[in-house]
XYZ file of C-alpha atoms in Angstrom:
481
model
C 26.422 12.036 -19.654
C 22.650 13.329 -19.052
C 21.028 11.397 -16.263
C 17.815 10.107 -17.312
C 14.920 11.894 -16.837
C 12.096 10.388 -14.738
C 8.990 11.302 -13.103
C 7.927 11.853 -9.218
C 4.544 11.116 -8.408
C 2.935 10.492 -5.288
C -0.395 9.198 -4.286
C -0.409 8.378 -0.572
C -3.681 7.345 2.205
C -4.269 4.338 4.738
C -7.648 3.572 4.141
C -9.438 2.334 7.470
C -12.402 1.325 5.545
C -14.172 1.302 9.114
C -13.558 5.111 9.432
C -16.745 7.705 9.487
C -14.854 10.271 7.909
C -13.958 10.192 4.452
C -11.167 10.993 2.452
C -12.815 13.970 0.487
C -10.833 16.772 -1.497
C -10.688 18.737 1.589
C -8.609 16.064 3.009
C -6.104 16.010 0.826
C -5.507 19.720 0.401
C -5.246 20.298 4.251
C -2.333 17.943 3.787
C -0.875 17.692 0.471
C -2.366 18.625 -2.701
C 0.622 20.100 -4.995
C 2.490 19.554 -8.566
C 5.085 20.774 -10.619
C 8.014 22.391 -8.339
C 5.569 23.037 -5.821
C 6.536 19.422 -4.822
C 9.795 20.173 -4.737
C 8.918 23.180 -2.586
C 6.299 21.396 0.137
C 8.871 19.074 0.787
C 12.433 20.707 0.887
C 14.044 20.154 3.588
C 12.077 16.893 4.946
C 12.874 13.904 5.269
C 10.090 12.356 2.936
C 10.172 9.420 0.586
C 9.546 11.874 -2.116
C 12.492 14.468 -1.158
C 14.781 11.120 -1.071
C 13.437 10.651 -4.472
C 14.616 13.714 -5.304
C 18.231 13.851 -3.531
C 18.833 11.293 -6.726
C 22.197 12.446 -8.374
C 22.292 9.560 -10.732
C 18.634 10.296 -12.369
C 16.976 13.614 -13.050
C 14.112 13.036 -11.049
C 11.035 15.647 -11.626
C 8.529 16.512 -9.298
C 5.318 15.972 -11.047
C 2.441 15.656 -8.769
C 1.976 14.409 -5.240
C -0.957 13.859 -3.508
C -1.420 12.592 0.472
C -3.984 12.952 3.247
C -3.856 11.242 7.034
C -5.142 7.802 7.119
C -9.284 7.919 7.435
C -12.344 6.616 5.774
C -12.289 5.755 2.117
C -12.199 8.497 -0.391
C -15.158 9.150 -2.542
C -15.261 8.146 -6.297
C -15.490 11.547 -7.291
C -12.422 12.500 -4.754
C -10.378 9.426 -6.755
C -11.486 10.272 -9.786
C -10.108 13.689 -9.325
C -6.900 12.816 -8.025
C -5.910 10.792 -10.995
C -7.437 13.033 -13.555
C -4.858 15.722 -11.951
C -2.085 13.459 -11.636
C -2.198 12.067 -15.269
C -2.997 15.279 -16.608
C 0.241 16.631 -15.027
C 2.368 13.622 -16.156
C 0.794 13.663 -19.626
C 1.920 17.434 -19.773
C 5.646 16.714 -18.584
C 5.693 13.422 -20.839
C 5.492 15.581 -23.720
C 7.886 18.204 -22.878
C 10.735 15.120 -23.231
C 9.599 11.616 -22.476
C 10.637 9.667 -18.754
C 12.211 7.040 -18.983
C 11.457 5.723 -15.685
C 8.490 6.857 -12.813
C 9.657 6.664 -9.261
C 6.348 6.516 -6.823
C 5.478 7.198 -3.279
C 2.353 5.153 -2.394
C 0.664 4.304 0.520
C -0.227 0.437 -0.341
C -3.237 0.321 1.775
C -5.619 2.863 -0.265
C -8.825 2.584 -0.857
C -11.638 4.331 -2.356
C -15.415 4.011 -2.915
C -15.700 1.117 -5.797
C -11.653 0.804 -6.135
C -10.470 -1.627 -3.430
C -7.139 -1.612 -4.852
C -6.324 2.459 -5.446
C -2.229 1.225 -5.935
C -3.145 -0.778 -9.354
C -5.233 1.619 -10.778
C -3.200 4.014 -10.826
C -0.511 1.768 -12.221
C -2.848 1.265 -15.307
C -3.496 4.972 -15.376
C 0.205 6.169 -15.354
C 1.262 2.679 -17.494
C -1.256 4.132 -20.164
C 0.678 7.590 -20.326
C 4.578 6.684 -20.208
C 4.384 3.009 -21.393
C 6.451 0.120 -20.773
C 9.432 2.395 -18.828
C 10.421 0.720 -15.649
C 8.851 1.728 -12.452
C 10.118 1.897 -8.936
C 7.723 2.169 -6.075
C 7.994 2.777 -2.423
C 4.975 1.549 0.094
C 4.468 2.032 3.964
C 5.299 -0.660 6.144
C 1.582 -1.213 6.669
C 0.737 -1.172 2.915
C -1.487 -4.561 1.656
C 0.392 -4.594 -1.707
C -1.701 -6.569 -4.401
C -0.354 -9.129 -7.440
C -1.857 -6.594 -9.691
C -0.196 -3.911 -8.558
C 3.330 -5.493 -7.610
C 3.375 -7.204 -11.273
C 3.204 -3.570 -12.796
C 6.032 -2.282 -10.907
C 10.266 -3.640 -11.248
C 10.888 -2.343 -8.165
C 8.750 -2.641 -5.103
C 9.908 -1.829 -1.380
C 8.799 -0.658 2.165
C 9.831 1.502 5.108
C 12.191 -1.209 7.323
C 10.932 1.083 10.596
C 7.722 1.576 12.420
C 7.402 3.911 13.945
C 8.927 5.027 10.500
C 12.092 7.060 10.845
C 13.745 5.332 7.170
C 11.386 7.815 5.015
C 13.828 9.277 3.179
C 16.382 6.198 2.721
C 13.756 4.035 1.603
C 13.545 7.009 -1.468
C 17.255 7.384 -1.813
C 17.360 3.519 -2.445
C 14.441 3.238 -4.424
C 16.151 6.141 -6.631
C 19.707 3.906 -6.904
C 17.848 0.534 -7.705
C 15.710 2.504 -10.325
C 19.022 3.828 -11.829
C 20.535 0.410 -12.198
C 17.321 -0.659 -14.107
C 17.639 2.210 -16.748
C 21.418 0.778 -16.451
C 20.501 -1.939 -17.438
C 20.322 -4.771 -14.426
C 17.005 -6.681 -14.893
C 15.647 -6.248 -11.415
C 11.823 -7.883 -10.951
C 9.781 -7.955 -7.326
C 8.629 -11.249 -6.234
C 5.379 -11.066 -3.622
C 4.356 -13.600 -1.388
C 1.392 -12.527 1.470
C 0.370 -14.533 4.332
C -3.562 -13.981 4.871
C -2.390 -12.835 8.761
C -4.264 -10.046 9.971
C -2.543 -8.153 13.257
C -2.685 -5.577 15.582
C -0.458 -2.557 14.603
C 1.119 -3.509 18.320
C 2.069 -6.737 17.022
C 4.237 -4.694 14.266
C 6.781 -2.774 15.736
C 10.224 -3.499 14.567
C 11.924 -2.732 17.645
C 10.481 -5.638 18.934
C 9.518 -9.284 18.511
C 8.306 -11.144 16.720
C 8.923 -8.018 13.454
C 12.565 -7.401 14.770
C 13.578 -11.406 14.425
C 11.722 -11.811 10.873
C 13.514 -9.070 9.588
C 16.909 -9.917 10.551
C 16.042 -13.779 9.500
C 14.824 -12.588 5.697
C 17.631 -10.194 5.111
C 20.173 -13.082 6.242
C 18.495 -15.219 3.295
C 18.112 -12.203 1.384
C 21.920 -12.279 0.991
C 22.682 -15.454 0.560
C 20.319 -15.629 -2.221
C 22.323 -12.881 -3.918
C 18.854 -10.674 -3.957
C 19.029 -6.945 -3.713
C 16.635 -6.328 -1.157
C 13.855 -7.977 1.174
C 10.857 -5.897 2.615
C 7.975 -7.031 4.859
C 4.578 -5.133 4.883
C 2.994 -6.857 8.033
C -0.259 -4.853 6.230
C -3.195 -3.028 7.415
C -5.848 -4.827 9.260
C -8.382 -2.306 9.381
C -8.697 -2.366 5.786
C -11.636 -4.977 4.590
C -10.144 -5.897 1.195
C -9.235 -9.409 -0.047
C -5.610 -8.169 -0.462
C -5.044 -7.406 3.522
C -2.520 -9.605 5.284
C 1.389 -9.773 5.774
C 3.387 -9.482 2.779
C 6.707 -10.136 1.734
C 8.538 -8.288 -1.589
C 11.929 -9.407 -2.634
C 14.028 -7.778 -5.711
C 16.291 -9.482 -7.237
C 17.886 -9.989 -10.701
C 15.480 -11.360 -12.996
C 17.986 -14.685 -13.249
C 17.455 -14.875 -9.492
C 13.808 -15.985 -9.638
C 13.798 -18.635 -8.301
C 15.984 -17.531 -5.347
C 13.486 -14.770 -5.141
C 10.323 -17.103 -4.802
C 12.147 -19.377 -2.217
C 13.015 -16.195 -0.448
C 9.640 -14.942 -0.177
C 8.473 -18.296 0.546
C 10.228 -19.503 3.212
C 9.966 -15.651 5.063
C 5.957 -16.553 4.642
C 6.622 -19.831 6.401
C 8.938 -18.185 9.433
C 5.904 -15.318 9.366
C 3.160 -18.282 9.729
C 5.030 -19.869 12.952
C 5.236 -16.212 15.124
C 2.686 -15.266 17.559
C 1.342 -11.604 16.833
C -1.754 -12.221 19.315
C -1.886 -9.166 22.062
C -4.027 -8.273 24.925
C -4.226 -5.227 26.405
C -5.796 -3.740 29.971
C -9.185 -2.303 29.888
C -10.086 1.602 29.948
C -10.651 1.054 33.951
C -7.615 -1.071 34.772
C -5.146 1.292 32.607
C -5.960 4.465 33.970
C -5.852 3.015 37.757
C -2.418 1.670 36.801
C -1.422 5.149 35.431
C -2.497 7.055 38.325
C -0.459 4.947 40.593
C 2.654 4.959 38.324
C 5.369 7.733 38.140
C 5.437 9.428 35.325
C 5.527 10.649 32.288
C 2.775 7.363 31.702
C 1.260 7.547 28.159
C -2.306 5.991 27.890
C -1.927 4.510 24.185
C -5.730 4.884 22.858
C -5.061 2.070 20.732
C -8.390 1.568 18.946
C -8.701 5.518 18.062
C -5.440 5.697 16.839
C -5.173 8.806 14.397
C -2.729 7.041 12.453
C -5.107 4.424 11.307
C -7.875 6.429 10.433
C -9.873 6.808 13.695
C -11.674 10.101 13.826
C -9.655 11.356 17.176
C -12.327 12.270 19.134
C -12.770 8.986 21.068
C -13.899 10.059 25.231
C -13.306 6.608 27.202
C -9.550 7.474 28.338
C -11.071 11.081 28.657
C -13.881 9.763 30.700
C -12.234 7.776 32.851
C -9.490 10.208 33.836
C -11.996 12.221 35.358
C -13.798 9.813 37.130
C -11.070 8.567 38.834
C -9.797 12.452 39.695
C -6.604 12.287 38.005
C -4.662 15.314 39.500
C -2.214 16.100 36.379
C -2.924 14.643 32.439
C -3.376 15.518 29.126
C -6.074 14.797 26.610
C -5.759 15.637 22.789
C -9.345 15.423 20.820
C -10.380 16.476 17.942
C -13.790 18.778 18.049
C -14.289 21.285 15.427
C -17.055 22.446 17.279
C -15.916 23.080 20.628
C -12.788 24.471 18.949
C -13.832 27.329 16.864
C -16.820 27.939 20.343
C -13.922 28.126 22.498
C -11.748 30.361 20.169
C -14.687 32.828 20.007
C -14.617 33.020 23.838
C -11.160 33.830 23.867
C -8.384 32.666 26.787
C -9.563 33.610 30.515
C -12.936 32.309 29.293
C -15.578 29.173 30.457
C -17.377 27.151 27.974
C -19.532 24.223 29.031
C -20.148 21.605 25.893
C -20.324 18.453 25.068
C -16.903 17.211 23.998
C -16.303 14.661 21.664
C -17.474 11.349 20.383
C -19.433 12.773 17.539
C -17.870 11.285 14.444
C -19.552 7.722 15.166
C -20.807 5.482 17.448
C -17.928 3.394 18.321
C -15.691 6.086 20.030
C -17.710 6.457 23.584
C -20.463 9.035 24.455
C -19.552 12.765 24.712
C -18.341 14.225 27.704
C -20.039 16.987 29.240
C -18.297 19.384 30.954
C -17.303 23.409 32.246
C -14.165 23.946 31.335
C -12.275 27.019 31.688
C -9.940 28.600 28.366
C -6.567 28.224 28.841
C -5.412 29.104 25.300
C -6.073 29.370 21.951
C -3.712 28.859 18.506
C -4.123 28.271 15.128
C -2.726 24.797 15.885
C 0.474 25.082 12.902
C 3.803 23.405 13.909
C 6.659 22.591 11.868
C 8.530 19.623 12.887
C 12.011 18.565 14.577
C 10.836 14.956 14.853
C 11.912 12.074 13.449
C 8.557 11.287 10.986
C 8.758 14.213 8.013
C 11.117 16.114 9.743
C 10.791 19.739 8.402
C 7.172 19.471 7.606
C 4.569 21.562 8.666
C 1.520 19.677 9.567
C -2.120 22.275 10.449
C -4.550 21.236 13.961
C -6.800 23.749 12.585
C -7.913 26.031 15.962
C -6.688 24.930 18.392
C -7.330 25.493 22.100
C -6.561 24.406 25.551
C -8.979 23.528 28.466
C -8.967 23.224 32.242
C -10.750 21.246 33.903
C -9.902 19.398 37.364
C -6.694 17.920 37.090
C -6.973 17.751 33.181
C -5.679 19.807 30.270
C -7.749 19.115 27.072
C -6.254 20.007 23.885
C -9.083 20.602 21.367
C -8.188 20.326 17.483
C -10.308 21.463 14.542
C -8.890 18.160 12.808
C -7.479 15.003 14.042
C -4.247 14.930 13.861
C -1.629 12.082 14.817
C 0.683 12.099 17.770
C 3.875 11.387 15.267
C 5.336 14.848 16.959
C 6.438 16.158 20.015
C 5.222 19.842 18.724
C 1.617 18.002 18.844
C 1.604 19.323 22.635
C 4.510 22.150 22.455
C 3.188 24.157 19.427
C 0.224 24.592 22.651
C 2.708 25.684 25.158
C 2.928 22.273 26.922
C 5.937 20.334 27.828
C 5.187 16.167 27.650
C 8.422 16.276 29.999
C 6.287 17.465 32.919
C 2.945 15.983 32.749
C 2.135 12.859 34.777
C -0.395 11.456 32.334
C -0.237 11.708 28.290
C -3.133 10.015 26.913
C -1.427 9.872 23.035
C -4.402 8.869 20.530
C -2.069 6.326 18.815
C -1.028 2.450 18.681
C 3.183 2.635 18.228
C 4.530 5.773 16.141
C 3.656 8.284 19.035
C 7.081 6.404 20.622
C 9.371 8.769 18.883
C 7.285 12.147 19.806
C 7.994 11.158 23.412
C 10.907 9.221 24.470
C 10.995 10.357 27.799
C 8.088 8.727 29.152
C 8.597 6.713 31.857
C 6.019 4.159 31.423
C 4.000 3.209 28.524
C 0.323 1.817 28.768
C -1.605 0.491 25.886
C -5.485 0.097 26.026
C -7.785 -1.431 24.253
C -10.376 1.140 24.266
C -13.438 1.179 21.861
C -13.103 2.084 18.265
C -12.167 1.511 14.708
C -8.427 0.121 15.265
C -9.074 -2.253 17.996
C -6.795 -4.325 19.772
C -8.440 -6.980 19.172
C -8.712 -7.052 14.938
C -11.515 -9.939 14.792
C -14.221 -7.439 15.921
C -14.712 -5.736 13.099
C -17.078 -7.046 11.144
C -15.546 -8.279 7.791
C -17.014 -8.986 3.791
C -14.162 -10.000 2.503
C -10.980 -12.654 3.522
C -7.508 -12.052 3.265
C -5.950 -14.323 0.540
C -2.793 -16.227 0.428
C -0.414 -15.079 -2.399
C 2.789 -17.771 -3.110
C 5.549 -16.587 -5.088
């Protein structure tokens, strides 16, 4: 018997709408811009949500288009409009080769772009308008803010169970299986229910508490419910859209609604009685306690965490490393500018700039400095880790700098600390250096597991610690199943 035939797609950015730089085309196409079997192609190998979509023996799952850039400002109307004008023009042309008869999606859940606070439902109603009423199964990051809209559009609806994420490609496999029991015919619907909780990405880890406990306690009643599968999205704070918060999806059989709703509901209610407030040690305090520490310490630079769409080139940890002499550590910033200078001067060479801070305001003051050239790369790696293993992710130029007791890896584009290549593509082992300052608020655990001691700070910037100082237009609503 012919599996049936159903389409890949993939449309995937965390939208800090805080973030000065924007998710133009460029974005995208220094990260993933591709269709046809050039999916297949970018991603074999991986482990991906979309190469789990297509490990599917029981469908015949074909790459149409997929689409992804880091997490960053919001992307222009004209970048959206492109984006979907591609992707439905490239579904449109497989749809009438042989109609799908189901669509199997890798989404963010958190994207947004200028005039479309809710990216995820659009492009529901855009793909809905090309291949109909076929069901759809959709897989969202752990930190997605899924919306009513966009969950009612979908049968299927699920999130990474991991963060840092390591469950990529699992979370596509099972997406794949459920979707193949709906074109089997089991009537599988996703029930939502958000708490209007806004938290700290620190607060979120599911290694720990309170995330580790809610999980456990929703799959428990999951399962006794007879529901296929729970997932939480604890969201994305740094997002100011009405649909922000925690959410909860449960699938179940369509009989099961009920058991769904009380599910979702009571997970909402164990969600409402946890604690997810942190504080964190100042720039000052954090690097003193570093210093004094044996290492490998990482300095988390919580509030310009790459991974939530902070422009990487914040200076406080930077800053106050060298003020208080630090005799071994290493400092990753993004500066296009003092990249490509320091590339033209070539290794052996000094340059004396000003060194980052120049995306915004809220990432500290540039530092100046005389620095000597330590080395210079075009900053590719390909990755062993465990976040899109197999993947090759681009720095841009790259180079090293000296100065004092500090190494200073300059990137041509901010780039997340997910990888442990991040500092060995550039010829340094974390293993051996005292001080890692990792621009990042959990997923830079699983680039280096050997530190010794882990520090997180609330520095200045657009993922802050504390989530109530950024300056909000909208509140987050409560959605009851």
């Amino acid at each position: 018997m012919t599996p049936p035939r159903v389409a890949v797609l993939g449309l995937w950015h965390e939208t800090n709408t805080y973030g000065p730089n924007p998710a133009d085309l460029a974005a995208f196409e220094a990260f993933e811009l591709v269709d046809g079997e050039d999916v297949r192609r970018h991603h074999h190998g991986d482990r991906s949500v979309i190469s789990g979509f297509l490990a599917a023996t029981e469908l015949d799952p074909v790459p149409v288009y997929s689409a992804g850039a880091w997490p960053c400002g919001p992307a222009p109307a004209a970048t959206l409009a492109t984006l979907l004008d591609r992707l439905t023009a490239a579904l449109a042309a497989d749809a009438a080769d042989a109609p799908f008869a189901g669509v199997l999606l890798n989404l963010h859940g958190a994207m947004v772009a200028e005039g479309t606070p809710d990216v995820e439902a659009l492009l529901l109603r855009r793909v809905r308008a090309i291949v109909g009423a076929v069901p759809v199964a959709a897989v969202l990051d752990l930190h997605a803010n899924p919306s009513p809209e966009f969950v009612g559009a979908c049968e299927v609806v699920l999130a990474y169970d991991t963060y840092p994420h390591v469950d990529m490609w699992e979370r596509g496999r099972e997406a794949a299986a459920l979707l193949a029991e709906v074109l089997g015919g089991r009537a599988l619907r996703t029930t939502l229910a958000k708490a209007p909780l806004l938290t700290c990405p620190l607060a979120q880890s599911t290694d720990a508490e309170p995330m580790r406990g809610l999980l456990e306690r929703a799959r428990a009643r999951a399962a006794a419910a007879g529901c296929a599968r729970v997932s939480l999205t604890p969201g994305f704070a740094y997002s100011d859209v009405e649909r922000a918060g925690i959410g909860v999806l449960v699938v179940a059989d369509a009989h099961l609604a009920a058991e769904a709703a009380r599910v979702a509901n009571e997970t909402v209610a164990d969600v409402e009685a946890q604690d997810f407030a942190v504080e964190r040690p100042d720039v000052g305090a954090a690097v003193r306690e570093a210093l004094a520490t044996p290492g490998p310490v990482v300095l988390a630079d919580v509030a310009d965490n790459i991974g939530g769409g902070s422009p990487g080139d914040g200076t406080a940890l930077l800053a106050e490393l060298l003020a208080q002499g630090a005799p071994d550590a290493v400092v990753v910033i993004a500066d296009a500018e003092v990249a490509r200078a320091a590339a033209g001067i070539g290794p052996g060479g000094t340059i004396t700039a000003a060194l980052g801070a120049k995306a915004d305001a809220r990432h500290g003051s540039p530092v100046e400095m005389t620095a000597e050239i330590v080395g210079v790369t075009d900053g590719a790696y390909t990755t062993a880790g465990s976040w899109m293993t197999g993947q090759t992710f681009q720095m841009g130029t790259t180079v090293v700098l000296r100065t004092a007791g500090l190494r200073i890896v300059v990137t041509e584009r901010a780039t997340p600390p997910f990888h442990r290549e991040h500092l060995t593509s550039v010829g340094i082992d974390p293993a051996t250096v005292a001080v890692i300052v990792a621009k990042g608020a959990v997923a830079w655990r699983s680039a280096f597991p050997d530190a010794a001691h882990a520090i997180e700070v609330a520095t200045p910037g657009v993922c802050p610690v504390d989530v109530t100082t950024l300056p909000r237009t909208t509140a987050p609503a409560r959605v009851v199943a």
